[in-house]
PDB file of C-alpha atoms in Angstrom:
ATOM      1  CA  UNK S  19      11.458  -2.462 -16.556  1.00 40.00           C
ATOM      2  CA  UNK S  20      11.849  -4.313 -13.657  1.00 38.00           C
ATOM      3  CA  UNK S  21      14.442  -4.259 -11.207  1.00 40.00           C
ATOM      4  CA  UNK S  22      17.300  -7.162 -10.767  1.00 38.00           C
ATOM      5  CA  UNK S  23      17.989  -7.940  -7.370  1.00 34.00           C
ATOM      6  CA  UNK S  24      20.675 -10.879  -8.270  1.00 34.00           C
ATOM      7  CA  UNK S  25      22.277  -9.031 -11.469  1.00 35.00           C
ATOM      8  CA  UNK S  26      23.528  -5.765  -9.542  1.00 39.00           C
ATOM      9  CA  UNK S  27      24.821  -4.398  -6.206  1.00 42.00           C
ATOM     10  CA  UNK S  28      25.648  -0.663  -6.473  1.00 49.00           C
ATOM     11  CA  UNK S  29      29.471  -0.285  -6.247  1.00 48.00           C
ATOM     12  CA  UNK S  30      31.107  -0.149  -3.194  1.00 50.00           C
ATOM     13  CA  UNK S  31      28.296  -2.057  -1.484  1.00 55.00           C
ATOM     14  CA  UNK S  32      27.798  -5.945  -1.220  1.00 60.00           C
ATOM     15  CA  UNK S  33      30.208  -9.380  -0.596  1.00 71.00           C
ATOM     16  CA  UNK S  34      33.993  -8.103  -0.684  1.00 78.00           C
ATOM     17  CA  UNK S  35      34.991 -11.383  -2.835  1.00 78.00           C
ATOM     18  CA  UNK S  36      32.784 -10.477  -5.191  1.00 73.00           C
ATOM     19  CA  UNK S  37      33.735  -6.696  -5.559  1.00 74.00           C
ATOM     20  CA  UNK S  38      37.155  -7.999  -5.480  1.00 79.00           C
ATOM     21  CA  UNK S  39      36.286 -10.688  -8.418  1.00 75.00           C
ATOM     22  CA  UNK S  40      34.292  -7.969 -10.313  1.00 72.00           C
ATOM     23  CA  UNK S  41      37.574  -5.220 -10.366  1.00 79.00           C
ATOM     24  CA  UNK S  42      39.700  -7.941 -11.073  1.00 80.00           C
ATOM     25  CA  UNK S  43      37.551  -9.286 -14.399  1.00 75.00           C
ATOM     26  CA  UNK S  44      37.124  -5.692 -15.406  1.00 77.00           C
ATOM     27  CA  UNK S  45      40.905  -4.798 -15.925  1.00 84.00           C
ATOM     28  CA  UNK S  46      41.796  -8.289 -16.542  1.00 81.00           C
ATOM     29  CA  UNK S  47      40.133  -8.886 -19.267  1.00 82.00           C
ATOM     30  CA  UNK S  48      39.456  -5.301 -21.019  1.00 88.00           C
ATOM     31  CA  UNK S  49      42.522  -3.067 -21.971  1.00 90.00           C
ATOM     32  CA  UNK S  50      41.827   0.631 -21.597  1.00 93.00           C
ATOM     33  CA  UNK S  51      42.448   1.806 -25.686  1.00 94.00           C
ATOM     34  CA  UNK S  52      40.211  -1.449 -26.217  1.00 92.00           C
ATOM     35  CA  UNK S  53      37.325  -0.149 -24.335  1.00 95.00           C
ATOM     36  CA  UNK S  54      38.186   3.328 -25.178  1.00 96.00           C
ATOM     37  CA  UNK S  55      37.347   2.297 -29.015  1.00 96.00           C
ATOM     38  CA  UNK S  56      33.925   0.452 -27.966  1.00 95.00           C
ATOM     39  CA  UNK S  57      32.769   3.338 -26.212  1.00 97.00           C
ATOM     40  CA  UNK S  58      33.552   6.008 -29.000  1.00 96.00           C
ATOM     41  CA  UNK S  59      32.293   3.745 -31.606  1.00 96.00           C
ATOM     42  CA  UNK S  60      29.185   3.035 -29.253  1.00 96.00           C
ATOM     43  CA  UNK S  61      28.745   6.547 -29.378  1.00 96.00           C
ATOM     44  CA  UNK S  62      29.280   8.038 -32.109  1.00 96.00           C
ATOM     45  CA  UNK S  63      27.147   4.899 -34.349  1.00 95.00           C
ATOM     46  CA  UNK S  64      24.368   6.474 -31.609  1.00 93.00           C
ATOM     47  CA  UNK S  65      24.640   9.467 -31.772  1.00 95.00           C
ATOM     48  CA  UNK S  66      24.945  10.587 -28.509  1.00 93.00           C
ATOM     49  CA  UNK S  67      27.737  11.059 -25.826  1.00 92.00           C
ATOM     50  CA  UNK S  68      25.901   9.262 -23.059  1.00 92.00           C
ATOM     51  CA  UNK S  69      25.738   5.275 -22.765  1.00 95.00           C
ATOM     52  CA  UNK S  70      22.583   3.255 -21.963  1.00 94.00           C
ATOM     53  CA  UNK S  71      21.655   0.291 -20.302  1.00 93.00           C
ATOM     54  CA  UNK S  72      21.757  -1.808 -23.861  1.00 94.00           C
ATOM     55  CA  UNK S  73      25.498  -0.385 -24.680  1.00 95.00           C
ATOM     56  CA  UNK S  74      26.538  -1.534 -21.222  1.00 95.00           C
ATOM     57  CA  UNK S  75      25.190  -4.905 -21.963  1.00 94.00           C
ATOM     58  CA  UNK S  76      26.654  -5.192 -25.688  1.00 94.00           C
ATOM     59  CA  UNK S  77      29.889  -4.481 -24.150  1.00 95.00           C
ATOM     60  CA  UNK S  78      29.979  -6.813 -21.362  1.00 92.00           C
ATOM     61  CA  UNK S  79      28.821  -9.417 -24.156  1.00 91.00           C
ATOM     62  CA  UNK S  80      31.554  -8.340 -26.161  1.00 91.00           C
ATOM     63  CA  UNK S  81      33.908  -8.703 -23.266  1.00 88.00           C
ATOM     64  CA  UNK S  82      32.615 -11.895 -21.623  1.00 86.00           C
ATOM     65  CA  UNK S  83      32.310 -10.160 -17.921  1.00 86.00           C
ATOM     66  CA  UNK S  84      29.204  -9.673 -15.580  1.00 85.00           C
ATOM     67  CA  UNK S  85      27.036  -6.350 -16.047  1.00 89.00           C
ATOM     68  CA  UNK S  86      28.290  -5.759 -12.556  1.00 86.00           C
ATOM     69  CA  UNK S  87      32.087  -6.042 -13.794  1.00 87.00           C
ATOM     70  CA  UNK S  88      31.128  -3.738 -16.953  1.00 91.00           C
ATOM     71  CA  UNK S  89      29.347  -1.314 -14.608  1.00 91.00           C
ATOM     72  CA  UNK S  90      32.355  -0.848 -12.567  1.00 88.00           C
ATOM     73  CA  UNK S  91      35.130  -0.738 -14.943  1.00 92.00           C
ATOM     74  CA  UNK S  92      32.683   2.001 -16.762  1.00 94.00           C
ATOM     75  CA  UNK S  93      32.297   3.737 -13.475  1.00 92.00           C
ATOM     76  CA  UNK S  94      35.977   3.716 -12.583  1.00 91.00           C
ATOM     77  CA  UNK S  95      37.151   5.005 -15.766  1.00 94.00           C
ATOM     78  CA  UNK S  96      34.855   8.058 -16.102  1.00 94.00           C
ATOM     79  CA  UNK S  97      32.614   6.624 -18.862  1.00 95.00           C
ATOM     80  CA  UNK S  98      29.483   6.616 -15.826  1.00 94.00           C
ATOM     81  CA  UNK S  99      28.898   8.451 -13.251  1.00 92.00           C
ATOM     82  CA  UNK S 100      26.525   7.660 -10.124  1.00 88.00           C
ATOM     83  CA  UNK S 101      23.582   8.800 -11.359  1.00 89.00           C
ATOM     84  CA  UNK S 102      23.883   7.246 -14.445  1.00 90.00           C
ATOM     85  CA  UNK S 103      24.728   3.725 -12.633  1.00 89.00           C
ATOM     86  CA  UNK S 104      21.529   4.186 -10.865  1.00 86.00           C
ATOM     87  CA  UNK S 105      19.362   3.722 -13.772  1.00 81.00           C
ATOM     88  CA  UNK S 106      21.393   0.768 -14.844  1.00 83.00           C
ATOM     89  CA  UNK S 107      19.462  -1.311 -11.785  1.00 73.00           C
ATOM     90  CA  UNK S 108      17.427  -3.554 -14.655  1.00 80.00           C
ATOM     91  CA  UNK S 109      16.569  -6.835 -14.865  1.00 85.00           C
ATOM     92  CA  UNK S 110      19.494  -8.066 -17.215  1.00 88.00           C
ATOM     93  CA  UNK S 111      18.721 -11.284 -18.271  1.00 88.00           C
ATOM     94  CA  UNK S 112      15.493  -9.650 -19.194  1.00 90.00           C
ATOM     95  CA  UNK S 113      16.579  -7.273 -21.354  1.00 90.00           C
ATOM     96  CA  UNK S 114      19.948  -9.285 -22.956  1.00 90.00           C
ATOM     97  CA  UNK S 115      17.014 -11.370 -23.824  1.00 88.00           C
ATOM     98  CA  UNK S 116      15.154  -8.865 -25.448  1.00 90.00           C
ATOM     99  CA  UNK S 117      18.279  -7.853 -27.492  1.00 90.00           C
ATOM    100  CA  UNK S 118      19.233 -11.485 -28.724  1.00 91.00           C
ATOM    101  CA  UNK S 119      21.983 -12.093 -26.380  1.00 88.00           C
ATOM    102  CA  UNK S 120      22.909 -15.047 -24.950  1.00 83.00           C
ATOM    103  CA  UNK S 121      22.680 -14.895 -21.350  1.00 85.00           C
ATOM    104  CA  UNK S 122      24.176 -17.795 -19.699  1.00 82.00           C
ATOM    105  CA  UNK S 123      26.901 -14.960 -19.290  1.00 81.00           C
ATOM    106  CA  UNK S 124      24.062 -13.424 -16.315  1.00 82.00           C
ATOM    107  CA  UNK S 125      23.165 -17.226 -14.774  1.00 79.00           C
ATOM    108  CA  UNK S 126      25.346 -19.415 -12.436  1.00 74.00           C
ATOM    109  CA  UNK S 127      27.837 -22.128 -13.585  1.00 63.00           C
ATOM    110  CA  UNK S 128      26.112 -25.247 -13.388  1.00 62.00           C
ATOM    111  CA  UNK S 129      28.013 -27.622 -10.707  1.00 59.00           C
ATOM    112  CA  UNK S 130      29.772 -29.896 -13.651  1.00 55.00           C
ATOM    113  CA  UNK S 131      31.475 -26.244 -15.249  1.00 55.00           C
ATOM    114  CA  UNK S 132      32.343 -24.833 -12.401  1.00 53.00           C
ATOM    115  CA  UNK S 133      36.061 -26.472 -11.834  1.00 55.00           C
ATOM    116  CA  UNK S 134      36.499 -26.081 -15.690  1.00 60.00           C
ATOM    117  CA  UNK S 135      39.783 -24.303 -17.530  1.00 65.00           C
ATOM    118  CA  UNK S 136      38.537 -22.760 -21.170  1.00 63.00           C
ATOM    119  CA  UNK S 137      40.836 -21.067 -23.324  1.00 68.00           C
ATOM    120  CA  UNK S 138      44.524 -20.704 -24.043  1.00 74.00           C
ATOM    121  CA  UNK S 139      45.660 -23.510 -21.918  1.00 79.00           C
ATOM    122  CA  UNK S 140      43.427 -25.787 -23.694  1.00 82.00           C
ATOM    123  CA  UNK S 141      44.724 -25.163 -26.869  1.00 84.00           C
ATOM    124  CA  UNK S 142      48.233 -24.894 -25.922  1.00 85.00           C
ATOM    125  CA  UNK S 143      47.986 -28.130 -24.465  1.00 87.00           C
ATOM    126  CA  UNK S 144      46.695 -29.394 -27.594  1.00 88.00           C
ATOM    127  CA  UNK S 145      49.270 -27.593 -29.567  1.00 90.00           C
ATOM    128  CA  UNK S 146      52.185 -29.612 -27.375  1.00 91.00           C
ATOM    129  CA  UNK S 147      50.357 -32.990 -28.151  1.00 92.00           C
ATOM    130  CA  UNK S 148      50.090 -32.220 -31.629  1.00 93.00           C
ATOM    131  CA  UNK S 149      53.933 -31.314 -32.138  1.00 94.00           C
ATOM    132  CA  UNK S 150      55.023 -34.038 -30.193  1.00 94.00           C
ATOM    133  CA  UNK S 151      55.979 -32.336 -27.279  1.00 92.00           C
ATOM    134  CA  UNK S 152      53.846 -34.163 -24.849  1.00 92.00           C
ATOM    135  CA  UNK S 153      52.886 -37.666 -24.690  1.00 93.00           C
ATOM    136  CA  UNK S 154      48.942 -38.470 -24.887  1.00 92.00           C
ATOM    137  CA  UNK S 155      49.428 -39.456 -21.326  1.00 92.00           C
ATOM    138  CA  UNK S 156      50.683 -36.046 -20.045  1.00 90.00           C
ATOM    139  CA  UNK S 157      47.970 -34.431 -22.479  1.00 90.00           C
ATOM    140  CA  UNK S 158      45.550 -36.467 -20.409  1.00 90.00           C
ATOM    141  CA  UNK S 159      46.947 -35.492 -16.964  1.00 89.00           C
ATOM    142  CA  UNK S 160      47.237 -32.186 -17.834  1.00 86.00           C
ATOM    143  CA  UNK S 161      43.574 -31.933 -18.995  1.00 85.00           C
ATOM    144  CA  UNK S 162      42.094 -33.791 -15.923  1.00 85.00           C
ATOM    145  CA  UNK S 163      44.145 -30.696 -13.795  1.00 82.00           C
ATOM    146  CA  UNK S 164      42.170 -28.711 -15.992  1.00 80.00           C
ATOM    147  CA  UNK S 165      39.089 -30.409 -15.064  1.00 75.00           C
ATOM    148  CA  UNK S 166      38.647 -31.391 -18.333  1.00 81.00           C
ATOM    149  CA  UNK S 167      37.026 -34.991 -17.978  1.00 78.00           C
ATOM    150  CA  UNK S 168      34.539 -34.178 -20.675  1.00 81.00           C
ATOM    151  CA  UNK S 169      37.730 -33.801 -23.146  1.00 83.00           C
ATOM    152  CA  UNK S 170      39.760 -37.057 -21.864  1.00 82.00           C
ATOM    153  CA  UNK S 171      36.700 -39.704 -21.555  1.00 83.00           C
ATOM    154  CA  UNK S 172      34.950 -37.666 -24.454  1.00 81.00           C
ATOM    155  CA  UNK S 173      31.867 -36.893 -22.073  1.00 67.00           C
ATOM    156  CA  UNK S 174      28.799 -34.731 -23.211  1.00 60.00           C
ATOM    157  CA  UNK S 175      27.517 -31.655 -21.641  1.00 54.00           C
ATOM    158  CA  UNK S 176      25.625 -34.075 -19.280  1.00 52.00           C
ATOM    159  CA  UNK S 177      28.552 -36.231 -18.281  1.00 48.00           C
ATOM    160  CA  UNK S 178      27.580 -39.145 -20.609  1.00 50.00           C
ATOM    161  CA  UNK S 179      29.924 -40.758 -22.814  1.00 47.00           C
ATOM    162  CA  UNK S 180      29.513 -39.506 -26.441  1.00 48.00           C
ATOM    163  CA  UNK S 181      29.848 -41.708 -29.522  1.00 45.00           C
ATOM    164  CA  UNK S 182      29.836 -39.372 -32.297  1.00 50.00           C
TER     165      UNK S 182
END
């Protein structure tokens, strides 16, 4: 396979933001019974009591964080040890390719997604609209805070206006 030179920096090493980011998006987003359960089920549906490079990608799939978040929440909990996060150093996109995965989860935001709020807020803020709690015009303002243009001027994914 070949090696990655974007997708991973061994932990410990590389841009402190990013190690920061990467700790932060592990625990944030993945409880510890949660990814308790994936692993067992990962391994015992395998057969085996060791994880490989394609479980560590399923699960950061399944979780919506980098391979680099996955591989240090992993690490940090005792599921991989150094060795094992040494032959983790793959090409990801490559091989979340190969297994039918989507992987704009691996590539950068492009420039129009990267000030953009997904999620809960959006549909609370739709929720508060819909039960009259909000008028359109604070649903609008508080959608443009969200960088949300696309959903207030009903823009496309290339910032043209959509008539559908």
């Amino acid at each position: 396979m070949k090696k990655s030179s974007v997708s991973f920096i061994l932990i410990g090493e590389g841009d402190e933001t990013e190690r920061k980011a990467d700790q932060f998006a592990s625990y944030f987003l993945i409880s510890p019974s949660s990814l308790y359960r994936m692993v067992e089920e990962i391994r015992e549906n395998a057969n085996r009591t060791h994880l490989e490079v394609e479980d560590i990608i399923k699960l950061g799939q399944f979780y919506g964080i980098s391979h680099k978040a996955m591989l240090y929440r992993l690490r940090n909990d005792g599921y991989l040890d150094a060795e094992e996060i040494k032959n983790m150093d793959i090409s990801v996109i490559e091989t979340a390719s190969r297994l039918g995965y989507d992987t704009s989860l691996y590539r950068p935001l492009s420039e129009s997604k990267k000030e953009m709020v997904l999620g809960h807020y959006i549909k609370s803020t739709e929720q508060l609209l819909e039960n009259n709690r909000i008028s359109q015009g604070k649903y609008e303002e508080l959608l443009l805070d969200a960088f949300r243009y696309d959903i207030v001027y009903g823009l496309d994914e290339e910032g043209e206006l959509s008539f559908d």
